[in-house]
CSV table of C-alpha atoms in Angstrom, one decimal:
chain,number,residue,atom,x,y,z
A,1,MET,CA,-10.0,8.6,7.1
A,2,SER,CA,-6.7,6.9,8.3
A,3,LYS,CA,-4.0,8.9,10.0
A,4,GLU,CA,-1.2,9.9,7.7
A,5,ARG,CA,2.0,8.1,8.5
A,6,ILE,CA,5.3,9.9,8.9
A,7,LEU,CA,8.6,8.1,9.1
A,8,VAL,CA,11.3,9.8,11.2
A,9,VAL,CA,14.8,8.5,10.4
A,10,GLU,CA,17.1,10.1,13.0
A,11,ASP,CA,19.9,8.5,15.1
A,12,GLN,CA,19.9,11.1,17.9
A,13,PRO,CA,17.2,9.9,20.4
A,14,ASP,CA,16.4,13.4,21.7
A,15,ILE,CA,15.6,14.8,18.2
A,16,SER,CA,13.8,11.6,17.2
A,17,SER,CA,11.7,11.7,20.4
A,18,LEU,CA,11.0,15.4,19.9
A,19,LEU,CA,9.7,14.9,16.3
A,20,LYS,CA,7.6,11.9,17.3
A,21,ILE,CA,6.0,13.6,20.2
A,22,TYR,CA,5.3,16.8,18.2
A,23,PHE,CA,3.9,15.1,15.1
A,24,THR,CA,1.9,12.6,17.1
A,25,ALA,CA,0.2,15.5,18.9
A,26,GLN,CA,-0.6,17.0,15.5
A,27,GLY,CA,-2.6,13.9,14.6
A,28,TYR,CA,-0.1,11.9,12.6
A,29,GLU,CA,1.0,8.3,13.0
A,30,VAL,CA,4.7,8.4,13.5
A,31,TYR,CA,7.3,5.7,13.0
A,32,THR,CA,10.9,6.1,14.0
A,33,ALA,CA,14.1,4.5,12.9
A,34,LEU,CA,17.6,5.0,14.3
A,35,ARG,CA,19.3,3.2,11.4
A,36,GLY,CA,18.9,3.3,7.6
A,37,GLN,CA,18.2,-0.4,7.2
A,38,GLN,CA,15.5,-0.3,9.9
A,39,ALA,CA,13.9,2.6,8.0
A,40,LEU,CA,13.9,0.5,4.7
A,41,GLU,CA,12.4,-2.5,6.5
A,42,ILE,CA,9.6,-0.3,7.9
A,43,CYS,CA,8.9,1.2,4.4
A,44,SER,CA,8.7,-2.3,2.8
A,45,LYS,CA,6.0,-3.4,5.3
A,46,THR,CA,4.1,-0.2,5.9
A,47,PRO,CA,5.1,2.5,3.4
A,48,PRO,CA,4.7,6.0,5.0
A,49,ASN,CA,3.1,9.0,3.5
A,50,LEU,CA,6.2,11.1,4.1
A,51,ALA,CA,9.8,10.6,5.3
A,52,LEU,CA,11.9,12.9,7.4
A,53,LEU,CA,15.5,11.8,6.9
A,54,ASP,CA,18.8,12.6,8.6
A,55,VAL,CA,21.9,12.2,6.5
A,56,ASN,CA,24.4,11.0,9.2
A,57,LEU,CA,23.2,7.5,10.2
A,58,PRO,CA,25.2,4.7,11.8
A,59,ASP,CA,24.9,2.2,9.0
A,60,MET,CA,24.4,4.3,5.8
A,61,GLU,CA,23.9,7.8,4.7
A,62,GLY,CA,20.4,9.2,4.6
A,63,TYR,CA,21.0,9.8,0.9
A,64,ASP,CA,21.2,6.0,0.4
A,65,VAL,CA,17.9,5.6,2.2
A,66,GLY,CA,16.3,8.2,-0.1
A,67,ARG,CA,17.8,6.6,-3.2
A,68,ALA,CA,16.4,3.2,-2.2
A,69,LEU,CA,12.9,4.8,-1.6
A,70,ARG,CA,13.1,6.4,-5.1
A,71,ALA,CA,14.2,3.1,-6.7
A,72,SER,CA,11.2,1.1,-5.4
A,73,PRO,CA,7.8,1.3,-7.2
A,74,ARG,CA,6.1,1.0,-3.8
A,75,THR,CA,7.8,4.1,-2.3
A,76,ARG,CA,9.1,6.3,-5.1
A,77,HIS,CA,6.1,8.7,-4.7
A,78,ILE,CA,6.8,9.4,-1.0
A,79,PRO,CA,7.8,13.0,-0.3
A,80,ILE,CA,11.2,13.2,1.3
A,81,ILE,CA,12.4,16.0,3.6
A,82,PHE,CA,16.0,16.0,4.8
A,83,LEU,CA,16.7,17.3,8.3
A,84,THR,CA,20.4,17.3,8.7
A,85,ALA,CA,23.4,19.2,10.1
A,86,ARG,CA,25.2,18.8,6.7
A,87,GLY,CA,24.5,22.1,5.0
A,88,GLU,CA,27.2,22.4,2.4
A,89,ARG,CA,26.2,23.2,-1.2
A,90,ARG,CA,27.3,19.8,-2.3
A,91,ASP,CA,25.1,18.1,0.3
A,92,ARG,CA,22.1,20.1,-0.8
A,93,LEU,CA,22.7,19.3,-4.5
A,94,ILE,CA,22.8,15.5,-3.6
A,95,GLY,CA,19.6,15.7,-1.5
A,96,LEU,CA,17.6,17.9,-3.9
A,97,GLY,CA,19.1,16.7,-7.2
A,98,GLU,CA,20.2,13.1,-7.0
A,99,VAL,CA,17.7,11.9,-4.4
A,100,GLN,CA,15.0,14.3,-5.6
A,101,ALA,CA,13.9,15.3,-2.1
A,102,GLN,CA,11.2,17.9,-1.8
A,103,TYR,CA,13.1,19.9,0.9
A,104,TYR,CA,16.5,20.1,2.5
A,105,ILE,CA,16.5,21.7,5.9
A,106,VAL,CA,19.6,22.3,7.9
A,107,LYS,CA,19.7,21.8,11.7
A,108,PRO,CA,18.9,23.5,14.0
A,109,PHE,CA,15.4,23.7,12.6
A,110,ASP,CA,12.2,25.4,13.6
A,111,ILE,CA,9.7,22.5,14.3
A,112,GLU,CA,6.7,24.6,13.4
A,113,GLU,CA,8.3,25.5,10.0
A,114,VAL,CA,9.0,21.8,9.5
A,115,HIS,CA,5.3,21.0,10.3
A,116,THR,CA,4.1,23.6,7.8
A,117,ILE,CA,6.3,22.0,5.0
A,118,VAL,CA,5.1,18.5,6.0
A,119,LYS,CA,1.5,19.6,6.0
A,120,ASN,CA,1.8,21.2,2.6
A,121,GLN,CA,3.5,18.2,1.1
A,122,LEU,CA,0.8,15.9,2.4
A,123,GLU,CA,-2.0,18.2,1.2
A,124,GLU,CA,-0.4,18.3,-2.3
A,125,ALA,CA,-0.4,14.5,-2.4
A,126,ARG,CA,-4.1,14.4,-1.4
A,127,ARG,CA,-4.9,17.1,-4.0
A,128,ARG,CA,-3.5,14.9,-6.7
A,129,ASN,CA,-5.5,12.0,-5.3
A,130,GLN,CA,-2.4,9.9,-5.1
A,131,LEU,CA,-3.3,7.8,-2.1
A,132,HIS,CA,-6.4,6.0,-1.0
A,133,PRO,CA,-7.9,7.8,2.0
A,134,VAL,CA,-8.4,4.6,4.1
A,135,THR,CA,-5.3,2.5,3.4
A,136,ASN,CA,-2.9,5.1,2.1
A,137,LEU,CA,-2.0,2.8,-0.8
A,138,PRO,CA,-1.2,4.4,-4.2
A,139,THR,CA,-4.3,4.9,-6.3
A,140,ALA,CA,-5.5,6.9,-9.3
A,141,GLU,CA,-2.7,8.3,-11.4
A,142,LEU,CA,0.1,6.5,-9.4
A,143,LEU,CA,-1.6,3.2,-10.2
A,144,ASN,CA,-2.1,4.1,-13.9
A,145,ASP,CA,1.6,5.1,-14.1
A,146,GLN,CA,2.6,1.7,-12.9
A,147,LEU,CA,0.3,0.0,-15.4
A,148,ARG,CA,1.8,2.1,-18.2
A,149,GLN,CA,5.3,0.9,-17.2
A,150,LEU,CA,4.1,-2.7,-17.6
A,151,LEU,CA,3.2,-2.1,-21.3
A,152,VAL,CA,6.9,-1.5,-22.1
A,153,ALA,CA,8.5,-3.9,-19.5
A,154,PRO,CA,10.0,-7.1,-20.8
A,155,ARG,CA,8.8,-9.3,-17.9
A,156,TRP,CA,6.0,-8.7,-15.5
A,157,ALA,CA,3.0,-10.2,-13.7
A,158,LEU,CA,-0.1,-8.2,-12.7
A,159,ILE,CA,-2.1,-9.6,-9.8
A,160,ASN,CA,-5.7,-8.3,-9.6
A,161,VAL,CA,-7.2,-8.9,-6.1
A,162,HIS,CA,-10.9,-8.3,-5.2
A,163,ILE,CA,-12.7,-8.8,-1.9
A,164,ASN,CA,-15.8,-10.8,-2.5
A,165,GLY,CA,-18.8,-10.0,-0.2
A,166,PHE,CA,-17.3,-6.8,1.0
A,167,GLU,CA,-20.4,-4.6,0.3
A,168,THR,CA,-22.7,-7.1,2.1
A,169,PHE,CA,-20.3,-7.1,5.1
A,170,THR,CA,-20.2,-3.3,5.4
A,171,ASN,CA,-24.0,-3.2,5.1
A,172,VAL,CA,-24.3,-5.6,8.1
A,173,TYR,CA,-21.3,-4.4,10.2
A,174,GLY,CA,-21.0,-0.8,9.2
A,175,ALA,CA,-18.6,1.4,7.2
A,176,VAL,CA,-16.1,1.8,10.1
A,177,VAL,CA,-15.6,-1.9,10.4
A,178,GLY,CA,-15.4,-2.1,6.6
A,179,GLU,CA,-12.5,0.3,6.7
A,180,ASP,CA,-10.8,-1.9,9.2
A,181,VAL,CA,-11.0,-4.8,6.6
A,182,LEU,CA,-9.5,-2.6,3.9
A,183,ARG,CA,-6.6,-1.6,6.2
A,184,PHE,CA,-6.1,-5.3,7.1
A,185,VAL,CA,-5.9,-6.3,3.5
A,186,ALA,CA,-3.6,-3.5,2.6
A,187,LEU,CA,-1.2,-4.4,5.4
A,188,MET,CA,-1.4,-8.1,4.6
A,189,LEU,CA,-0.6,-7.5,1.0
A,190,ASN,CA,2.4,-5.3,1.8
A,191,GLU,CA,3.7,-7.9,4.3
A,192,VAL,CA,3.4,-10.8,1.8
A,193,VAL,CA,5.1,-8.8,-0.9
A,194,SER,CA,7.8,-7.7,1.5
A,195,GLU,CA,8.4,-11.4,2.5
A,196,LEU,CA,8.3,-13.0,-0.9
A,197,GLY,CA,9.2,-10.2,-3.3
A,198,GLY,CA,12.0,-7.8,-3.9
A,199,ASN,CA,12.4,-4.1,-4.9
A,200,GLU,CA,10.3,-4.5,-8.1
A,201,GLU,CA,7.0,-5.0,-6.5
A,202,PHE,CA,4.2,-2.4,-6.4
A,203,VAL,CA,1.0,-2.6,-4.3
A,204,GLY,CA,-1.9,-0.2,-5.2
A,205,GLN,CA,-5.6,0.1,-4.7
A,206,GLN,CA,-8.3,1.0,-7.2
A,207,SER,CA,-10.5,4.0,-6.3
A,208,VAL,CA,-13.6,1.8,-5.7
A,209,GLY,CA,-11.9,0.5,-2.6
A,210,GLN,CA,-12.2,-3.3,-2.5
A,211,SER,CA,-9.9,-4.1,-5.4
A,212,PHE,CA,-6.1,-4.1,-5.2
A,213,MET,CA,-3.4,-4.6,-7.8
A,214,ILE,CA,0.1,-5.9,-7.3
A,215,THR,CA,2.9,-5.9,-9.9
A,216,THR,CA,5.7,-8.4,-9.6
A,217,LEU,CA,7.8,-10.8,-11.6
A,218,PRO,CA,6.2,-13.9,-13.2
A,219,GLU,CA,8.2,-16.4,-11.1
A,220,ARG,CA,7.0,-14.8,-7.9
A,221,SER,CA,3.3,-14.5,-8.7
A,222,HIS,CA,2.2,-18.0,-7.7
A,223,ALA,CA,3.9,-17.9,-4.3
A,224,ILE,CA,2.6,-14.4,-3.6
A,225,CYS,CA,-1.0,-15.4,-4.5
A,226,GLU,CA,-0.9,-18.6,-2.5
A,227,ARG,CA,0.3,-16.8,0.6
A,228,ILE,CA,-2.3,-14.0,0.2
A,229,ILE,CA,-5.1,-16.6,-0.1
A,230,ALA,CA,-3.9,-18.6,2.9
A,231,ARG,CA,-3.5,-15.6,5.1
A,232,PHE,CA,-6.8,-14.0,4.1
A,233,ASP,CA,-8.9,-17.1,4.6
A,234,GLU,CA,-7.2,-17.8,7.9
A,235,GLU,CA,-7.5,-14.3,9.3
A,236,ILE,CA,-10.6,-12.7,7.9
A,237,GLY,CA,-12.8,-14.4,10.4
A,238,LEU,CA,-11.5,-12.2,13.1
A,239,HIS,CA,-13.5,-9.3,11.6
A,240,TYR,CA,-16.8,-11.2,12.2
A,241,ASN,CA,-18.6,-11.8,15.5
A,242,TYR,CA,-18.4,-15.3,17.0
A,243,ARG,CA,-21.8,-16.5,15.7
A,244,HIS,CA,-21.1,-15.6,12.1
A,245,ARG,CA,-17.6,-16.9,12.3
A,246,LYS,CA,-18.8,-20.3,13.6
A,247,GLN,CA,-21.7,-20.7,11.2
A,248,GLY,CA,-19.6,-19.5,8.2
A,249,TYR,CA,-22.1,-17.0,6.9
A,250,ILE,CA,-24.0,-13.8,7.8
A,251,GLU,CA,-27.7,-12.9,7.4
A,252,PHE,CA,-28.9,-9.8,5.7
A,253,VAL,CA,-32.1,-8.3,4.5
A,254,ASP,CA,-32.3,-7.7,0.8
A,255,ASP,CA,-34.2,-4.9,-1.0
A,256,THR,CA,-37.5,-6.9,-0.9
A,257,GLY,CA,-37.3,-7.3,2.8
A,258,GLU,CA,-36.4,-11.0,2.7
A,259,THR,CA,-33.7,-12.4,5.0
A,260,ARG,CA,-30.9,-14.0,3.1
A,261,GLN,CA,-27.5,-15.6,3.8
A,262,ALA,CA,-24.1,-14.6,2.5
A,263,PRO,CA,-20.8,-16.5,2.9
A,264,LEU,CA,-17.9,-14.9,4.7
A,265,MET,CA,-15.7,-12.7,2.6
A,266,SER,CA,-13.2,-14.3,0.2
A,267,LEU,CA,-10.8,-13.2,-2.5
A,268,SER,CA,-10.9,-13.7,-6.3
A,269,ILE,CA,-7.6,-13.1,-8.0
A,270,GLY,CA,-6.7,-12.8,-11.6
A,271,VAL,CA,-3.1,-12.9,-12.8
A,272,LEU,CA,-1.7,-11.8,-16.1
A,273,THR,CA,1.9,-11.8,-17.4
A,274,GLN,CA,3.6,-10.4,-20.4
A,275,ASP,CA,2.8,-13.6,-22.3
A,276,ASP,CA,-0.9,-12.7,-22.2
A,277,GLY,CA,-0.2,-9.6,-24.2
A,278,PRO,CA,0.4,-7.5,-26.1
A,279,PHE,CA,-2.0,-4.9,-24.7
A,280,ALA,CA,-2.7,-1.7,-26.6
A,281,ASP,CA,-3.1,0.5,-23.5
A,282,ILE,CA,-3.8,0.4,-19.8
A,283,ARG,CA,-7.5,0.3,-20.3
A,284,GLU,CA,-7.3,-3.0,-22.2
A,285,LEU,CA,-4.8,-4.4,-19.7
A,286,SER,CA,-7.2,-3.5,-16.8
A,287,GLU,CA,-10.2,-4.9,-18.6
A,288,VAL,CA,-8.5,-8.2,-19.3
A,289,ALA,CA,-7.2,-8.5,-15.7
A,290,GLU,CA,-10.8,-8.0,-14.5
A,291,GLU,CA,-12.1,-10.6,-16.9
A,292,VAL,CA,-9.6,-13.1,-15.5
A,293,ARG,CA,-10.5,-12.1,-12.0
A,294,GLN,CA,-14.2,-12.7,-12.7
A,295,ARG,CA,-13.4,-16.2,-14.1
A,296,ALA,CA,-11.7,-16.9,-10.8
A,297,LEU,CA,-14.8,-16.0,-8.9
A,298,ILE,CA,-17.0,-18.2,-11.1
A,299,GLN,CA,-14.7,-21.2,-10.9
A,300,ALA,CA,-14.5,-20.8,-7.1
A,301,ARG,CA,-18.3,-21.0,-6.8
A,302,GLU,CA,-18.5,-23.9,-9.2
A,303,GLN,CA,-15.8,-25.9,-7.3
A,304,GLY,CA,-17.2,-24.9,-3.8
A,305,LYS,CA,-14.0,-23.1,-2.8
A,306,ARG,CA,-13.4,-19.8,-1.0
A,307,SER,CA,-10.6,-17.6,-2.2
A,308,PHE,CA,-9.3,-18.6,-5.7
A,309,ALA,CA,-6.8,-17.5,-8.3
A,310,ILE,CA,-6.6,-18.0,-12.0
A,311,TYR,CA,-3.4,-17.5,-14.0
A,312,GLY,CA,-3.6,-16.3,-17.6
A,313,ARG,CA,-6.3,-15.0,-19.9
A,314,SER,CA,-7.1,-18.4,-21.6
């Protein structure tokens, strides 16, 4: 299981350092930001599992950081805890009401109390099965909620991404290395979406592990898919040993005991937009997206290509 990521947004270096040292010692991966814009840039590339926000920041109020997190499909599920010197009733109402933070703690704080609150919030998220245990991407009901929103949205694109050959790879290299591949893909997808997308994008992962979904706008879908394919095909070889990387395939023993060859991992991508609908429910939407993705896999094999994308159901 991956370490859970905590983002500390605090402009006082001594407090920021204290929180980072403490929570790192508790087994968390801790990111720090001294400014609000820096925090939003971190969230766009590697969304944390929880955010600890100060209100008084040099470039914007922490409330604005919280509002931006709530406005983005990729970060709206993140628990927010305010740690601030501003303890007036009006401030609390903004933090808990407008921003919908889970807690509002006034400085000076008891760090062990903060840890208990953080731990409880993260345990609650795990209990609801909201995040994938390896990549920390939204999954299960969070993914379904995003698909439901597509059914009523006027314009959208759904990108269904699947890692071909992943099971064979993990059988040869082991589950731990397989988890490294999942984390690589999750990070790469977030980076591509952050570079080419906006605030509307969502990146999630199906519970089975090797399938991912991105929601975006139709005019961005081609560029996003092309960049994903280019980066994956260029970088995936780093997860193989030199011999397999050079020969372009790996050997494995099948159930009959016979040695076979399998190509390096690739991606098959199916893309739907609102023009491919209407869809009755998210089950039909997911099934059609998978059908298009399967067509991409078949055409890639027929044309002798590696990663491949198909746009539209017909």
